[in-house]
Coordinates of C-alpha atoms and ligand atoms in Angstrom, one line a residue:
M1 CA -77.5 1.6 -12.2
E2 CA -77.7 4.9 -14.1
K3 CA -74.7 7.1 -13.5
R4 CA -75.7 10.7 -12.7
T5 CA -73.6 13.4 -14.4
Q6 CA -72.8 16.5 -12.4
S7 CA -72.8 19.8 -14.2
P8 CA -69.8 21.9 -13.1
K9 CA -70.5 24.5 -10.4
R10 CA -70.4 28.2 -11.4
R11 CA -67.5 30.0 -9.8
R12 CA -68.0 33.0 -7.6
L13 CA -65.4 35.6 -6.8
V14 CA -65.6 37.9 -3.8
L15 CA -64.0 41.4 -4.4
V16 CA -63.1 43.6 -1.4
P17 CA -62.3 47.1 -2.5
C18 CA -60.9 49.8 -0.2
P19 CA -63.8 52.2 0.1
Y20 CA -62.3 55.2 -1.6
Q21 CA -62.9 56.2 -5.3
G22 CA -59.4 55.6 -6.5
H23 CA -59.5 52.0 -5.2
I24 CA -63.2 51.3 -5.9
T25 CA -62.8 52.1 -9.5
P26 CA -60.2 49.6 -10.5
M27 CA -61.8 46.8 -8.4
L28 CA -65.2 47.3 -10.1
Q29 CA -63.5 47.4 -13.5
L30 CA -61.7 44.1 -12.7
G31 CA -65.0 42.6 -11.5
T32 CA -66.7 43.7 -14.7
F33 CA -63.9 42.2 -16.8
L34 CA -64.0 38.9 -14.9
H35 CA -67.7 38.7 -15.1
N36 CA -67.8 39.4 -18.9
N37 CA -64.8 37.4 -19.9
G38 CA -64.2 34.8 -17.3
G39 CA -67.9 33.9 -16.7
F40 CA -67.5 34.4 -12.9
S41 CA -70.3 35.5 -10.6
I42 CA -69.1 38.5 -8.6
T43 CA -69.8 39.6 -5.0
I44 CA -68.6 43.0 -3.9
A45 CA -67.9 43.1 -0.1
H46 CA -68.1 46.8 0.7
T47 CA -68.5 49.2 3.7
R48 CA -71.9 50.9 3.6
F49 CA -70.1 54.2 3.6
N50 CA -69.0 55.3 0.1
S51 CA -70.6 52.3 -1.5
P52 CA -71.2 52.4 -5.2
D53 CA -75.0 52.2 -6.0
P54 CA -75.8 48.5 -6.4
S55 CA -78.6 49.3 -8.9
N56 CA -75.8 50.3 -11.3
Y57 CA -74.4 46.7 -11.1
P58 CA -77.4 44.4 -11.5
F59 CA -75.1 41.6 -12.4
F60 CA -73.1 41.9 -9.1
Q61 CA -74.2 40.8 -5.7
F62 CA -73.3 43.2 -2.8
L63 CA -72.7 42.4 0.8
Y64 CA -71.8 44.9 3.5
L65 CA -69.1 45.1 6.1
D66 CA -69.6 46.8 9.4
D67 CA -66.8 49.3 9.5
G68 CA -67.6 50.6 13.0
I69 CA -66.2 54.1 12.2
P70 CA -68.5 56.6 14.0
K71 CA -68.1 59.6 11.7
H72 CA -67.4 59.4 8.0
E73 CA -65.9 62.2 6.1
A74 CA -65.9 62.0 2.3
I75 CA -62.4 63.4 2.5
P76 CA -60.8 62.1 5.7
A77 CA -58.6 64.3 7.8
D78 CA -56.4 61.3 8.7
L79 CA -56.6 58.7 6.0
I80 CA -54.1 56.4 7.4
A81 CA -55.9 56.3 10.8
V82 CA -59.2 55.4 8.9
L83 CA -57.4 52.6 6.9
L84 CA -56.0 51.1 10.1
D85 CA -59.4 51.3 11.8
L86 CA -61.0 49.6 8.8
N87 CA -58.6 46.7 9.1
V88 CA -59.6 46.1 12.7
N89 CA -63.3 46.9 12.5
C90 CA -64.3 45.1 9.2
R91 CA -62.8 41.8 10.1
A92 CA -65.6 40.2 12.2
S93 CA -68.4 40.9 9.7
F94 CA -66.2 39.9 6.8
E95 CA -65.5 36.5 8.4
D96 CA -69.2 36.1 9.2
Q97 CA -70.3 37.0 5.6
M98 CA -67.7 34.6 4.2
R99 CA -68.8 31.7 6.3
R100 CA -72.3 32.2 5.2
L101 CA -71.3 32.5 1.5
I102 CA -69.1 29.3 1.6
G103 CA -71.8 27.4 3.5
G104 CA -74.5 28.4 1.0
G105 CA -72.3 28.0 -2.1
G106 CA -71.1 24.5 -1.2
A107 CA -74.6 23.1 -1.2
G108 CA -75.8 24.9 -4.3
E109 CA -74.8 25.5 -7.9
E110 CA -71.9 27.8 -7.0
V111 CA -68.5 27.5 -5.4
V112 CA -66.4 30.4 -4.0
A113 CA -63.3 30.3 -6.2
G114 CA -61.5 33.0 -4.3
V115 CA -61.3 36.5 -2.9
I116 CA -59.6 39.4 -4.5
Y117 CA -58.9 42.1 -1.9
D118 CA -57.3 45.5 -2.2
E119 CA -53.8 45.4 -0.7
V120 CA -54.9 48.0 1.8
M121 CA -57.6 45.7 3.2
F122 CA -55.1 43.3 4.5
F123 CA -57.3 42.0 7.3
C124 CA -58.8 39.7 4.7
E125 CA -55.6 37.5 4.5
E126 CA -55.8 35.9 7.9
V127 CA -59.6 35.3 7.7
L128 CA -59.3 33.7 4.3
S129 CA -56.3 31.5 5.4
D130 CA -58.4 30.3 8.4
L131 CA -61.4 29.6 6.2
K132 CA -59.1 27.9 3.6
V133 CA -60.3 30.3 0.8
R134 CA -57.9 31.3 -1.9
S135 CA -56.9 34.9 -1.9
F136 CA -55.5 37.3 -4.5
I137 CA -54.2 40.9 -3.9
L138 CA -55.0 43.8 -6.1
R139 CA -52.5 46.7 -6.1
T140 CA -54.0 49.9 -7.4
T141 CA -50.8 52.0 -7.5
C142 CA -48.1 51.9 -10.1
A143 CA -45.3 49.4 -9.5
A144 CA -42.7 52.1 -8.7
A145 CA -44.9 53.4 -5.9
S146 CA -45.1 50.0 -4.4
L147 CA -41.4 49.6 -4.4
A148 CA -40.9 53.1 -3.0
R149 CA -43.4 52.4 -0.2
M150 CA -41.6 49.2 0.7
A151 CA -38.3 51.1 0.8
L152 CA -39.6 53.5 3.4
V153 CA -39.4 50.8 6.0
R154 CA -35.8 50.0 5.1
L155 CA -34.8 53.7 5.1
N156 CA -36.5 54.2 8.4
D157 CA -34.6 51.3 9.9
E158 CA -31.4 52.8 8.5
G159 CA -32.1 56.0 10.5
Y160 CA -32.9 58.4 7.7
F161 CA -36.2 59.8 9.2
P162 CA -37.2 62.3 10.3
L163 CA -35.3 63.7 7.3
K164 CA -33.6 67.1 7.5
E165 CA -35.4 69.7 5.3
C166 CA -32.1 70.3 3.3
M167 CA -32.1 66.6 2.1
L168 CA -35.4 66.6 0.4
Q169 CA -33.9 67.2 -3.0
D170 CA -31.3 64.5 -2.6
P171 CA -31.7 61.2 -4.6
A172 CA -33.4 58.5 -2.5
P173 CA -30.9 55.5 -2.2
E174 CA -31.7 52.7 -4.7
L175 CA -34.8 54.4 -5.9
H176 CA -33.7 56.3 -9.0
P177 CA -35.1 58.7 -10.3
L178 CA -36.9 59.4 -7.0
R179 CA -35.7 62.1 -4.6
F180 CA -36.5 62.0 -0.9
K181 CA -39.3 64.5 -1.6
D182 CA -41.0 62.1 -4.0
L183 CA -41.4 59.3 -1.5
P184 CA -45.0 58.5 -0.5
I185 CA -45.0 60.1 3.0
S186 CA -44.1 63.4 4.6
L187 CA -40.5 62.6 5.7
T188 CA -39.7 65.6 7.8
T189 CA -42.5 64.9 10.3
G190 CA -41.3 61.4 10.7
F191 CA -43.1 58.1 10.9
T192 CA -46.0 57.4 13.2
K193 CA -48.8 55.2 11.9
Y194 CA -47.5 54.7 8.5
P195 CA -45.1 51.7 9.2
T196 CA -48.1 49.8 10.7
L197 CA -49.9 50.2 7.4
V198 CA -47.0 49.4 5.2
K199 CA -46.1 46.4 7.3
G200 CA -49.6 45.1 7.0
M201 CA -49.3 45.1 3.2
Y202 CA -47.5 42.4 1.3
N203 CA -43.8 43.5 0.8
L204 CA -42.8 40.9 -1.9
E205 CA -40.0 39.4 0.2
T206 CA -41.7 37.7 3.2
P207 CA -43.8 34.5 2.7
I208 CA -47.3 35.1 1.5
K209 CA -50.5 33.1 1.6
A210 CA -52.2 34.8 -1.4
E211 CA -52.1 33.0 -4.7
A212 CA -51.1 36.0 -6.9
I213 CA -50.5 39.7 -6.9
I214 CA -52.4 41.8 -9.5
W215 CA -51.2 45.2 -10.6
N216 CA -53.2 47.9 -12.4
T217 CA -50.2 48.9 -14.5
M218 CA -48.4 47.9 -17.7
E219 CA -45.3 45.8 -17.9
W220 CA -43.9 47.8 -20.8
L221 CA -44.5 51.1 -19.1
E222 CA -42.5 50.2 -16.0
E223 CA -40.1 47.7 -17.4
S224 CA -37.2 48.1 -15.0
T225 CA -39.4 48.3 -11.9
V226 CA -41.4 45.3 -13.1
S227 CA -38.2 43.3 -13.6
Q228 CA -37.2 44.1 -10.0
I229 CA -40.6 43.0 -8.7
K230 CA -40.3 39.7 -10.7
T231 CA -36.9 39.1 -9.2
K232 CA -38.1 39.7 -5.7
S233 CA -41.4 37.9 -6.0
T234 CA -40.3 34.4 -6.8
T235 CA -42.9 32.5 -4.9
V236 CA -46.0 34.0 -6.2
P237 CA -47.2 34.9 -9.7
V238 CA -47.6 38.6 -10.5
F239 CA -49.9 40.0 -13.2
F240 CA -49.7 43.4 -14.8
I241 CA -53.1 44.0 -16.3
G242 CA -53.5 47.8 -16.6
P243 CA -54.9 50.1 -17.6
L244 CA -58.1 48.5 -16.3
H245 CA -60.3 51.4 -17.5
R246 CA -59.4 50.3 -21.1
T247 CA -60.3 46.7 -20.3
A248 CA -63.8 47.0 -18.9
S249 CA -66.1 50.0 -19.3
A250 CA -68.0 50.3 -16.0
R251 CA -69.5 53.5 -14.6
T252 CA -67.7 53.5 -11.3
S253 CA -68.2 56.9 -9.8
V254 CA -69.5 57.1 -6.3
L255 CA -70.3 60.8 -6.7
T256 CA -72.8 62.2 -9.2
E257 CA -71.0 63.4 -12.4
D258 CA -72.0 66.7 -13.9
F259 CA -72.4 66.0 -17.6
N260 CA -73.3 69.6 -18.4
C261 CA -69.7 70.4 -18.5
L262 CA -69.4 68.4 -21.7
Q263 CA -71.7 70.9 -23.4
W264 CA -69.5 73.7 -22.1
L265 CA -66.5 71.9 -23.6
D266 CA -68.3 71.6 -26.9
E267 CA -68.2 75.4 -27.2
Q268 CA -64.4 75.6 -26.7
A269 CA -61.7 75.5 -29.3
D270 CA -59.7 72.3 -29.9
G271 CA -57.0 71.6 -27.4
S272 CA -57.6 75.0 -25.6
V273 CA -59.0 73.9 -22.2
V274 CA -57.0 73.1 -19.1
Y275 CA -58.9 70.4 -17.1
V276 CA -58.2 70.8 -13.3
A277 CA -58.9 68.0 -10.8
I278 CA -57.2 66.8 -7.6
G279 CA -59.0 63.5 -7.2
S280 CA -61.4 62.3 -4.5
I281 CA -59.5 62.5 -1.2
A282 CA -57.1 65.5 -1.4
S283 CA -58.0 68.7 0.3
L284 CA -56.9 72.3 0.0
G285 CA -56.6 75.3 2.4
E286 CA -58.4 78.5 1.5
K287 CA -55.1 80.1 0.6
E288 CA -54.1 77.3 -1.8
L289 CA -57.6 77.6 -3.4
G290 CA -57.0 81.3 -3.9
E291 CA -53.6 80.7 -5.5
M292 CA -55.0 78.1 -7.9
A293 CA -57.9 80.5 -8.8
W294 CA -55.6 83.5 -9.6
G295 CA -53.1 81.2 -11.4
L296 CA -55.9 80.0 -13.6
A297 CA -57.3 83.5 -14.1
N298 CA -53.9 85.0 -15.0
S299 CA -53.0 82.2 -17.5
Q300 CA -55.8 83.5 -19.8
Q301 CA -56.5 79.9 -20.7
P302 CA -60.1 78.4 -20.7
F303 CA -60.4 75.9 -17.8
L304 CA -62.8 73.3 -16.4
W305 CA -62.2 73.0 -12.7
V306 CA -63.5 70.3 -10.4
V307 CA -63.9 71.5 -6.8
Q308 CA -65.4 68.6 -4.8
P309 CA -67.7 69.6 -1.9
G310 CA -65.6 69.5 1.3
A311 CA -62.3 69.6 -0.6
V312 CA -61.7 73.1 0.7
R313 CA -61.2 72.8 4.5
G314 CA -63.9 74.7 6.3
S315 CA -66.1 75.3 3.3
E316 CA -69.1 73.7 1.8
W317 CA -68.1 74.2 -1.8
I318 CA -66.8 77.3 -3.6
E319 CA -67.7 80.1 -1.1
A320 CA -64.0 80.3 -0.4
L321 CA -63.1 81.4 -4.0
P322 CA -61.5 84.8 -3.8
D323 CA -63.7 87.9 -4.4
G324 CA -63.8 89.0 -8.0
F325 CA -62.4 85.7 -9.4
L326 CA -65.7 84.4 -11.0
E327 CA -66.3 87.9 -12.5
A328 CA -62.7 88.1 -13.8
V329 CA -62.9 84.7 -15.7
G330 CA -66.5 85.0 -16.9
G331 CA -67.4 82.3 -19.5
R332 CA -63.7 81.3 -19.8
G333 CA -64.0 79.1 -16.7
C334 CA -66.4 76.3 -15.7
V335 CA -66.4 75.0 -12.1
V336 CA -68.2 71.8 -11.2
K337 CA -68.5 69.5 -8.2
W338 CA -67.6 66.3 -10.0
A339 CA -66.9 65.6 -13.7
P340 CA -67.2 62.6 -15.9
Q341 CA -63.4 62.6 -16.0
K342 CA -62.8 60.0 -18.7
E343 CA -65.2 61.7 -21.1
V344 CA -63.6 65.1 -20.3
L345 CA -60.1 63.8 -21.0
A346 CA -61.3 62.3 -24.3
H347 CA -62.9 65.6 -25.4
R348 CA -61.2 67.3 -28.3
A349 CA -61.3 70.7 -26.5
V350 CA -59.1 69.5 -23.6
G351 CA -55.4 70.3 -24.2
G352 CA -53.9 69.8 -20.7
F353 CA -54.7 68.2 -17.3
W354 CA -53.6 70.0 -14.2
S355 CA -53.7 67.0 -11.8
H356 CA -52.8 65.7 -8.4
C357 CA -51.5 62.6 -10.3
G358 CA -53.5 59.9 -8.6
W359 CA -52.7 56.7 -10.5
N360 CA -56.1 56.3 -12.1
S361 CA -56.1 59.9 -13.3
S362 CA -52.5 59.5 -14.6
M363 CA -53.4 56.4 -16.6
E364 CA -56.6 58.0 -17.9
S365 CA -54.6 61.0 -19.1
L366 CA -51.9 58.9 -20.7
S367 CA -54.5 56.8 -22.5
E368 CA -56.0 60.0 -24.0
G369 CA -52.7 61.6 -24.8
V370 CA -53.3 64.6 -22.6
P371 CA -50.2 66.3 -21.2
M372 CA -50.1 67.0 -17.5
L373 CA -49.3 69.7 -15.1
C374 CA -48.4 67.8 -12.0
S375 CA -49.3 69.0 -8.4
P376 CA -49.0 65.9 -6.3
C377 CA -50.6 66.2 -2.8
F378 CA -49.5 63.1 -0.9
G379 CA -48.7 59.4 -1.0
D380 CA -48.1 57.6 -4.3
Q381 CA -49.1 60.8 -6.2
K382 CA -45.6 62.1 -5.6
V383 CA -44.0 59.0 -7.2
N384 CA -46.4 59.2 -10.1
A385 CA -45.6 62.9 -10.7
R386 CA -41.9 62.2 -10.8
Y387 CA -42.3 59.4 -13.3
L388 CA -44.8 61.5 -15.4
S389 CA -42.5 64.5 -15.6
H390 CA -39.0 62.8 -15.6
V391 CA -39.3 59.3 -17.0
W392 CA -42.3 59.3 -19.4
R393 CA -41.9 63.1 -19.8
V394 CA -45.5 63.8 -20.5
G395 CA -45.9 66.4 -17.7
L396 CA -44.4 69.4 -16.0
Q397 CA -44.2 69.3 -12.2
L398 CA -45.0 72.4 -10.1
E399 CA -42.2 71.9 -7.6
N400 CA -42.9 74.7 -5.1
G401 CA -46.4 74.0 -4.0
L402 CA -49.4 76.2 -5.2
E403 CA -48.3 79.7 -6.0
R404 CA -50.1 81.8 -8.6
G405 CA -47.0 82.9 -10.5
E406 CA -45.7 79.4 -10.9
I407 CA -49.1 78.1 -11.8
E408 CA -49.6 80.8 -14.5
N409 CA -46.2 80.1 -15.9
G410 CA -46.7 76.3 -15.8
I411 CA -50.0 76.5 -17.6
K412 CA -48.5 78.8 -20.3
R413 CA -45.5 76.5 -20.8
L414 CA -47.8 73.4 -21.0
M415 CA -50.4 74.9 -23.4
D416 CA -48.3 77.3 -25.5
E417 CA -44.6 77.1 -25.8
E418 CA -42.1 74.8 -27.3
Q419 CA -41.5 72.7 -24.2
G420 CA -45.3 72.1 -24.1
R421 CA -45.4 71.0 -27.7
E422 CA -42.7 68.4 -27.1
I423 CA -44.6 67.1 -24.0
R424 CA -47.8 67.0 -26.1
D425 CA -46.2 65.0 -28.8
R426 CA -44.9 62.5 -26.3
A427 CA -48.3 62.3 -24.6
K428 CA -49.9 61.5 -28.1
H429 CA -47.3 58.8 -28.6
F430 CA -48.3 57.2 -25.3
K431 CA -51.9 57.2 -26.3
E432 CA -51.0 55.4 -29.5
K433 CA -48.9 52.9 -27.6
I434 CA -51.6 52.2 -25.1
E435 CA -54.2 51.8 -27.9
A436 CA -51.9 49.3 -29.7
H437 CA -50.9 47.6 -26.5
V438 CA -54.4 46.8 -25.2
K439 CA -55.1 45.0 -28.5
V440 CA -52.0 42.8 -28.6
E441 CA -52.5 39.2 -27.6
E442 CA -49.3 37.4 -28.7
D443 CA -46.9 39.5 -26.6
Q444 CA -45.9 37.9 -23.3
C445 CA -45.7 41.3 -21.7
S446 CA -49.1 42.6 -22.8
S447 CA -51.8 43.2 -20.3
R448 CA -54.1 41.0 -22.4
T449 CA -51.8 38.1 -22.0
H450 CA -51.6 38.7 -18.2
L451 CA -55.4 38.9 -18.0
K452 CA -55.8 35.7 -19.9
D453 CA -53.3 34.0 -17.6
L454 CA -55.1 35.4 -14.6
V455 CA -58.5 34.1 -15.8
S456 CA -56.9 30.7 -16.3
L457 CA -55.5 30.7 -12.8
L458 CA -58.8 31.7 -11.3
S459 CA -60.6 29.1 -13.3
S460 CA -58.2 26.3 -12.3
F461 CA -59.4 26.0 -8.8
Ligands
UDP501 N1 -62.8 61.4 -11.1 C1 -64.0 61.6 -11.7 N2 -64.5 62.9 -11.7 C2 -63.8 63.9 -11.1 C3 -62.6 63.6 -10.5 C4 -62.1 62.4 -10.5 O1 -64.7 60.7 -12.2 O2 -64.3 65.0 -11.1 C5 -62.3 60.0 -11.1 C6 -61.1 59.8 -12.0 O3 -61.5 59.5 -13.3 C7 -60.3 58.7 -11.3 C8 -60.8 58.7 -9.9 O4 -61.9 59.6 -9.8 O5 -60.7 57.4 -11.9 C9 -59.7 59.3 -8.9 O6 -58.7 58.3 -8.8 P1 -57.2 58.7 -8.7 O7 -56.4 57.5 -8.5 O8 -56.8 59.5 -9.8 O9 -57.1 59.7 -7.4 P2 -57.6 59.5 -5.9 O10 -59.0 60.0 -5.8 O11 -57.4 58.1 -5.5 O12 -56.7 60.5 -5.2

């Protein structure tokens, strides 16, 4: 009898991003890389709210999760509450969609090789374990922020919180160089929902069902933190594959980018412009907006400022800018709703980035050699700002909130004076290091090696 040869089934990966820009971006970049380089078919399991436009990803399949959240705000007033609700509400439709996918794939040309979920979407773990589908966790923060977050539970158990105001500047135990004020939560108001969120996420020390943890950071950048993580995480492989935006070029923006600002940049002198953006989920009070505006105006430096609609509490867009500000700055300032940030940072006219220090923004700035003025708002941004200003020393941190005099002084120091020049030189050095690093294959610590090993692991099932 003739023996029938079976062609191997194509492997499909399901990716579950957390539905906010800073999380969607690295997940889509990872999906693009795995599609282009590992030959995987990709399904994105997303909430309908904040979904990237599927027509921009003709090579991905999209399926939708019912999030059950009645009112969606682009910038949520209580992010942790929304994340906790997502973990409860999305579970049933995720399970349902996965059952259908596994059922369909088993009979056809494809097999579901695994699910990569954002660490914040931890409801996936139990569903996948029940369905016997392999899971992988993507962490979209730097490694130091992950360790700091895990330490919060320990410090809480040791009775540190709520912290006395006078202790904010003190070093956080076992977390050098972080101070209490750099930890990823407001410590003086105490813990409420945060421990539930942190405990839901994998903490490196308890047993885990996932097959691997993937970090969007670089081993060489966070050497000592990575070595601590490797010591703690003995039962599961860890991969450090950042910066993902240098690995896969995907247009990942959920909001419409205003490309006209690149023409405005074309008209500015080399290295003269301060680019100002506070990411996708931070908000400002009217007073803070006013302080930012007058700090920028008084610095006399040209600036490109992203003010996302809804970012100023109680305003549609820029109505809350102080009277006389736009007239005072004239053509020296350009204000947009959303910018093509990576192109902006790569533009020859941009000499500094005044940032909230989200992890994607930080890596994008490091990759382009742009020095930073650091104004972290909450969460991991505070850890990133401390590392940018005190460990990698490519930024200056505004330590006392948003106050026009400090802002003016910070911008002048960054753009003009000797301290700024040293920071700029170091930032350029990081750009060169990242450029060299993303090409290196032989080095065991390089992201390329980690990516190759990750593809091998995903292909081995
Ligand atoms: N971003 C953008 N245009 C803007 C502002 C931000 O494309 O006008 C992008 C930016 O390039 C980054 C992401 O939005 O990739 C923000 O992620 P990040 O982790 O920096 O901050 P988050 O939004 O999570 O606070």
